[in-house]
Amino acid sequence: MFGETLDYWLLRSLAHRRNLATEAQLDARAAEASAASFEAAMPKLDKLLRRFAGHLPVDARASYLDMGCGTGELTIALAGMGVGRITGVDFLPRSIETARAHAARMRAGNARFVCADLHGWVPPQKYDVLLSFDAFEHIDEPRACLRKMKQLLAPGGIAVVCFGPLFHSPFGDHMWGFFRLQLPWRGVLFSESAMLRVRRECFRPTDPARRLNEIAGGLNRMRYSEFIEHVHASGWQFDYLAVNTFLPEGSVARRLSDLLARVPLLRDFVPHNVYAVLRPR
Ligand SMILES: C[S@@+](CC[C@H](N)C(=O)[O-])C[C@H]1O[C@@H](n2cnc3c(N)ncnc32)[C@H](O)[C@@H]1O
């Protein structure tokens, strides 16, 4: 906004160090992931089902793949809700270890976990329902990922995708963990290197990331309009598409948000989240 140095000093003055943690500390915390985070999974899944408005199937005969499952809370919650076999995949070893330990504790025999990078992973089977929850804003090369997803899909299958906050939306920079004051569109307005310098000093001292896409877990800065283009260019079509689903359906705010999300100059800066069901074209 004001150049790298001024941006840094401005951002630094708004930051705190209460959540400072090294990668080793994060690994240790993930290993003892509290039962509470798993207990929160059921309300989170209920919220997802509500926001998908009947478009997320829970089918005992279908096989599911949870792509970028993290520590597997939603994977295990879905397993408990009665989906058929479900596989969670993530490339962070600490997340998969936590997910496996919890699945064993919960005796979720129909949930299994694989530690792999989705871009290169070749599974032994295809899946009826591909799930991607809160991962698409992180995944490197989302178009390549959408292409890869088509190879993972069984005939007649669908992909159920939700993600956010989108980078260009008001709170899309995923940096709220170390700022005392949340400035809207901070990630768009301030220099990337200033932001990451403050992140290293106040939040993740052992993560050497100098670019957003180098952060552990990544941040690809995909715009809403780019997501739509990627979907079409990779041979999918939308069965369902909604944005800002936290706004009540039919409310004035939701209608206004839908309207703004269609205005070419504004559409990338309004959608905070995206809920979509995709089918091969
Ligand atoms: C914000 S987390 C979401 C976790 C989970 N789906 C949820 O909703 O709680 C995004 C996850 O995507 C994973 N991820 C990103 N790119 C990936 C890739 N190429 N292969 C596997 N996992 C990936 C990250 O490690 C991270 O755990």
Coordinates of C-alpha atoms and ligand atoms in Angstrom, one line a residue:
M1 CA 0.0 0.0 0.0
F2 CA 2.8 2.5 1.1
G3 CA 5.8 0.4 -0.1
E4 CA 7.4 -2.5 1.7
T5 CA 9.0 -0.6 4.6
L6 CA 6.1 1.5 5.6
D7 CA 3.7 -1.4 5.2
Y8 CA 5.9 -3.4 7.5
W9 CA 5.9 -0.8 10.3
L10 CA 2.2 -0.2 10.0
L11 CA 1.4 -3.9 10.1
R12 CA 4.0 -4.5 12.9
S13 CA 2.3 -1.9 15.0
L14 CA -1.0 -3.7 14.7
A15 CA 0.4 -7.2 15.4
H16 CA 0.7 -9.2 18.7
R17 CA 2.8 -12.2 19.6
R18 CA 0.3 -14.1 21.7
N19 CA 0.0 -16.9 19.2
L20 CA 3.7 -17.2 18.4
A21 CA 4.6 -20.9 17.8
T22 CA 7.4 -22.8 16.2
E23 CA 6.7 -25.7 13.8
A24 CA 7.9 -28.1 16.5
Q25 CA 5.4 -26.7 18.9
L26 CA 2.7 -27.0 16.3
D27 CA 3.6 -30.6 15.7
A28 CA 3.4 -31.3 19.5
R29 CA 0.0 -29.6 19.7
A30 CA -1.3 -31.5 16.8
A31 CA -0.3 -34.8 18.4
E32 CA -2.3 -34.0 21.5
A33 CA -5.2 -32.5 19.5
S34 CA -7.9 -32.0 22.0
A35 CA -11.1 -34.0 22.1
A36 CA -12.8 -30.6 22.0
S37 CA -11.7 -29.9 18.4
F38 CA -13.3 -33.2 17.4
E39 CA -16.4 -32.5 19.4
A40 CA -16.8 -29.2 17.4
A41 CA -16.8 -31.3 14.2
M42 CA -20.5 -32.3 14.5
P43 CA -21.8 -28.7 14.6
K44 CA -19.4 -27.8 11.8
L45 CA -20.7 -30.7 9.7
D46 CA -24.3 -29.6 10.5
K47 CA -23.4 -26.1 9.3
L48 CA -21.9 -27.5 6.1
L49 CA -25.0 -29.6 5.4
R50 CA -27.2 -26.6 5.9
R51 CA -25.1 -24.4 3.7
F52 CA -25.1 -26.9 0.9
A53 CA -28.9 -26.8 1.1
G54 CA -29.4 -30.5 0.4
H55 CA -26.6 -30.7 -2.2
L56 CA -24.1 -32.7 -0.1
P57 CA -25.3 -36.3 -0.2
V58 CA -24.9 -38.6 2.8
D59 CA -25.1 -42.0 1.2
A60 CA -24.2 -45.3 2.8
R61 CA -23.6 -47.0 -0.6
A62 CA -21.2 -44.3 -1.9
S63 CA -17.4 -44.1 -1.5
Y64 CA -16.0 -40.7 -0.4
L65 CA -12.7 -39.0 -0.8
D66 CA -12.0 -36.1 1.6
M67 CA -9.2 -34.1 -0.2
G68 CA -7.1 -31.9 2.1
C69 CA -8.8 -33.5 5.1
G70 CA -6.4 -31.8 7.7
T71 CA -6.8 -33.6 11.1
G72 CA -9.8 -35.4 9.8
E73 CA -12.6 -34.0 12.0
L74 CA -15.1 -33.7 9.2
T75 CA -14.0 -37.0 7.6
I76 CA -14.7 -38.9 10.9
A77 CA -17.9 -36.9 11.5
L78 CA -19.1 -38.0 8.1
A79 CA -18.1 -41.6 8.7
G80 CA -20.1 -41.5 11.9
M81 CA -23.1 -40.0 10.1
G82 CA -23.3 -43.0 7.9
V83 CA -21.5 -42.4 4.6
G84 CA -20.0 -45.5 3.0
R85 CA -16.2 -45.9 3.0
I86 CA -14.4 -42.5 3.3
T87 CA -10.7 -41.8 2.8
G88 CA -9.1 -38.6 4.0
V89 CA -5.9 -37.3 2.2
D90 CA -3.5 -34.6 3.4
F91 CA 0.1 -33.9 2.8
L92 CA 0.9 -32.7 6.4
P93 CA 2.2 -35.8 8.3
R94 CA 1.2 -34.3 11.7
S95 CA -2.4 -33.9 10.5
I96 CA -2.7 -37.4 9.2
E97 CA -1.2 -38.9 12.4
T98 CA -3.8 -37.0 14.5
A99 CA -6.6 -38.1 12.2
R100 CA -5.6 -41.7 12.4
A101 CA -5.3 -41.6 16.2
H102 CA -8.7 -40.1 16.5
A103 CA -10.3 -42.5 14.0
A104 CA -8.9 -45.4 16.1
R105 CA -10.3 -43.8 19.4
M106 CA -13.7 -43.3 17.7
R107 CA -13.6 -46.8 16.2
A108 CA -14.4 -45.1 12.8
G109 CA -13.6 -48.3 10.9
N110 CA -15.0 -46.9 7.6
A111 CA -12.6 -43.9 7.7
R112 CA -9.0 -44.3 6.6
F113 CA -6.3 -41.7 6.1
V114 CA -3.5 -41.3 3.6
C115 CA -0.6 -38.9 3.8
A116 CA 0.1 -37.8 0.2
D117 CA 0.3 -34.7 -2.0
L118 CA -3.0 -34.8 -4.0
H119 CA -1.3 -33.6 -7.2
G120 CA 0.8 -36.8 -7.5
W121 CA -1.3 -39.3 -5.6
V122 CA -2.6 -42.4 -7.5
P123 CA -5.2 -44.2 -5.4
P124 CA -6.2 -47.9 -6.1
Q125 CA -9.8 -47.0 -6.8
K126 CA -12.2 -44.2 -7.9
Y127 CA -14.7 -42.4 -5.7
D128 CA -18.3 -41.6 -6.0
V129 CA -18.1 -38.3 -4.0
L130 CA -15.0 -36.1 -3.9
L131 CA -15.1 -33.7 -1.0
S132 CA -12.9 -30.6 -0.6
F133 CA -13.6 -28.5 2.5
D134 CA -11.8 -25.3 3.1
A135 CA -8.8 -26.4 1.0
F136 CA -9.2 -24.8 -2.4
E137 CA -7.8 -21.5 -1.4
H138 CA -4.7 -23.4 -0.2
I139 CA -4.1 -25.8 -3.0
D140 CA -1.2 -25.0 -5.3
E141 CA -2.4 -25.0 -9.0
P142 CA -6.1 -25.3 -8.5
R143 CA -6.8 -25.9 -12.2
A144 CA -4.4 -28.9 -12.2
C145 CA -6.1 -30.1 -9.1
L146 CA -9.5 -29.9 -10.7
R147 CA -8.2 -31.9 -13.7
K148 CA -6.7 -34.5 -11.3
M149 CA -10.1 -34.7 -9.5
K150 CA -11.7 -35.9 -12.7
Q151 CA -9.3 -38.8 -12.8
L152 CA -10.3 -39.8 -9.2
L153 CA -14.0 -39.8 -9.9
A154 CA -16.1 -42.9 -10.5
P155 CA -18.7 -42.7 -13.3
G156 CA -21.8 -40.7 -12.3
G157 CA -19.8 -39.2 -9.4
I158 CA -19.8 -35.6 -8.2
A159 CA -17.4 -33.2 -6.4
V160 CA -18.6 -31.2 -3.4
V161 CA -16.4 -28.2 -2.8
C162 CA -16.5 -25.4 -0.3
F163 CA -13.8 -23.0 0.6
G164 CA -13.0 -19.6 2.0
P165 CA -12.3 -17.0 3.0
L166 CA -11.2 -16.2 -0.5
F167 CA -8.0 -14.2 -0.6
H168 CA -9.5 -11.1 -2.2
S169 CA -12.5 -11.0 0.2
P170 CA -12.4 -8.6 3.1
F171 CA -10.8 -11.1 5.6
G172 CA -9.1 -13.4 3.1
D173 CA -5.5 -13.2 4.1
H174 CA -5.8 -15.9 6.8
M175 CA -3.6 -13.7 9.0
W176 CA -6.1 -12.9 11.7
G177 CA -4.1 -15.0 14.3
F178 CA -1.5 -12.3 15.0
F179 CA -3.3 -8.9 14.5
R180 CA -5.0 -6.9 17.2
L181 CA -7.0 -5.1 14.6
Q182 CA -8.5 -6.7 11.5
L183 CA -8.3 -4.4 8.5
P184 CA -10.5 -5.5 5.6
W185 CA -8.8 -6.4 2.4
R186 CA -5.4 -6.3 4.3
G187 CA -4.0 -9.1 2.0
V188 CA -4.8 -7.1 -1.1
L189 CA -3.7 -3.7 0.2
F190 CA -0.4 -4.5 1.9
S191 CA 2.8 -5.8 0.4
E192 CA 3.2 -9.6 0.6
S193 CA 6.8 -9.4 1.9
A194 CA 5.9 -7.0 4.7
M195 CA 3.0 -9.2 5.7
L196 CA 5.2 -12.3 5.8
R197 CA 8.0 -10.5 7.7
V198 CA 5.5 -9.6 10.4
R199 CA 4.2 -13.2 10.3
R200 CA 7.7 -14.6 10.9
E201 CA 8.3 -12.2 13.8
C202 CA 5.0 -12.5 15.5
F203 CA 3.5 -15.8 14.6
R204 CA 5.6 -18.5 12.9
P205 CA 9.3 -17.8 13.6
T206 CA 10.5 -21.1 12.1
D207 CA 8.4 -21.0 8.9
P208 CA 10.8 -19.3 6.4
A209 CA 8.0 -18.6 3.9
R210 CA 8.7 -15.4 1.9
R211 CA 5.7 -15.8 -0.4
L212 CA 2.1 -16.7 0.6
N213 CA 2.2 -19.9 -1.5
E214 CA 5.3 -21.0 0.5
I215 CA 3.5 -21.0 3.9
A216 CA 2.9 -24.5 5.3
G217 CA -0.5 -25.4 3.9
G218 CA -0.1 -22.7 1.3
L219 CA -2.3 -19.8 0.1
N220 CA -2.8 -19.6 -3.6
R221 CA -4.6 -16.2 -3.9
M222 CA -7.2 -17.6 -6.3
R223 CA -9.9 -15.1 -7.2
Y224 CA -13.6 -16.1 -7.4
S225 CA -13.6 -15.4 -11.1
E226 CA -10.5 -17.6 -11.6
F227 CA -12.2 -20.4 -9.7
I228 CA -15.2 -20.3 -12.1
E229 CA -12.7 -20.3 -15.1
H230 CA -10.7 -23.2 -13.7
V231 CA -13.9 -25.2 -13.2
H232 CA -15.0 -24.7 -16.8
A233 CA -11.5 -25.1 -18.3
S234 CA -11.0 -28.4 -16.5
G235 CA -14.1 -30.0 -17.9
W236 CA -16.6 -29.6 -15.0
Q237 CA -19.9 -27.9 -14.8
F238 CA -21.8 -26.5 -11.8
D239 CA -24.7 -28.5 -10.3
Y240 CA -24.9 -25.9 -7.5
L241 CA -23.0 -22.7 -6.8
A242 CA -23.6 -20.3 -3.9
V243 CA -21.4 -17.6 -2.3
N244 CA -21.5 -16.0 1.1
T245 CA -23.7 -18.8 2.5
F246 CA -23.3 -17.4 6.0
L247 CA -26.0 -14.8 5.0
P248 CA -29.5 -16.2 5.4
E249 CA -30.9 -17.4 2.1
G250 CA -33.5 -15.0 0.7
S251 CA -32.3 -12.2 3.0
V252 CA -31.6 -8.7 1.6
A253 CA -27.9 -9.0 2.4
R254 CA -27.7 -12.4 0.5
R255 CA -29.5 -11.0 -2.5
L256 CA -27.2 -7.9 -2.5
S257 CA -24.1 -10.1 -2.2
D258 CA -25.4 -12.3 -5.1
L259 CA -25.9 -9.2 -7.2
L260 CA -22.4 -7.8 -6.4
A261 CA -20.8 -11.2 -7.1
R262 CA -22.1 -10.8 -10.7
V263 CA -20.6 -7.3 -11.3
P264 CA -17.3 -7.8 -13.2
L265 CA -15.2 -5.2 -11.2
L266 CA -16.5 -6.2 -7.8
R267 CA -17.1 -9.9 -8.1
D268 CA -13.7 -11.0 -6.8
F269 CA -13.8 -8.7 -3.7
V270 CA -17.2 -9.8 -2.4
P271 CA -17.4 -13.6 -2.1
H272 CA -16.1 -14.6 1.3
N273 CA -16.9 -18.3 0.8
V274 CA -17.9 -20.5 -2.1
Y275 CA -20.1 -23.7 -2.0
A276 CA -20.2 -25.7 -5.2
V277 CA -21.2 -29.1 -6.5
L278 CA -19.5 -30.1 -9.7
R279 CA -20.2 -32.7 -12.3
P280 CA -18.0 -33.7 -15.3
R281 CA -19.3 -32.0 -18.4
Ligands
LIG1 C1 -7.7 -25.3 6.0 S1 -7.2 -27.0 5.9 C2 -8.8 -27.7 5.8 C3 -8.9 -29.0 6.5 C4 -10.2 -29.8 6.5 N1 -10.7 -30.0 5.2 C5 -11.3 -29.0 7.3 O1 -12.2 -28.4 6.7 O2 -11.2 -28.9 8.5 C6 -6.6 -27.2 4.2 C7 -5.8 -28.5 4.1 O3 -5.5 -28.8 2.8 C8 -4.2 -29.4 2.8 N2 -3.6 -29.4 1.5 C9 -3.3 -28.3 0.7 N3 -2.7 -28.7 -0.5 C10 -2.7 -30.0 -0.5 C11 -2.2 -31.0 -1.4 N4 -1.6 -30.6 -2.6 N5 -2.3 -32.3 -1.1 C12 -2.8 -32.7 0.1 N6 -3.3 -31.8 1.0 C13 -3.2 -30.5 0.8 C14 -3.4 -28.7 3.9 O4 -2.4 -29.5 4.4 C15 -4.5 -28.5 4.9 O5 -4.6 -29.5 5.9

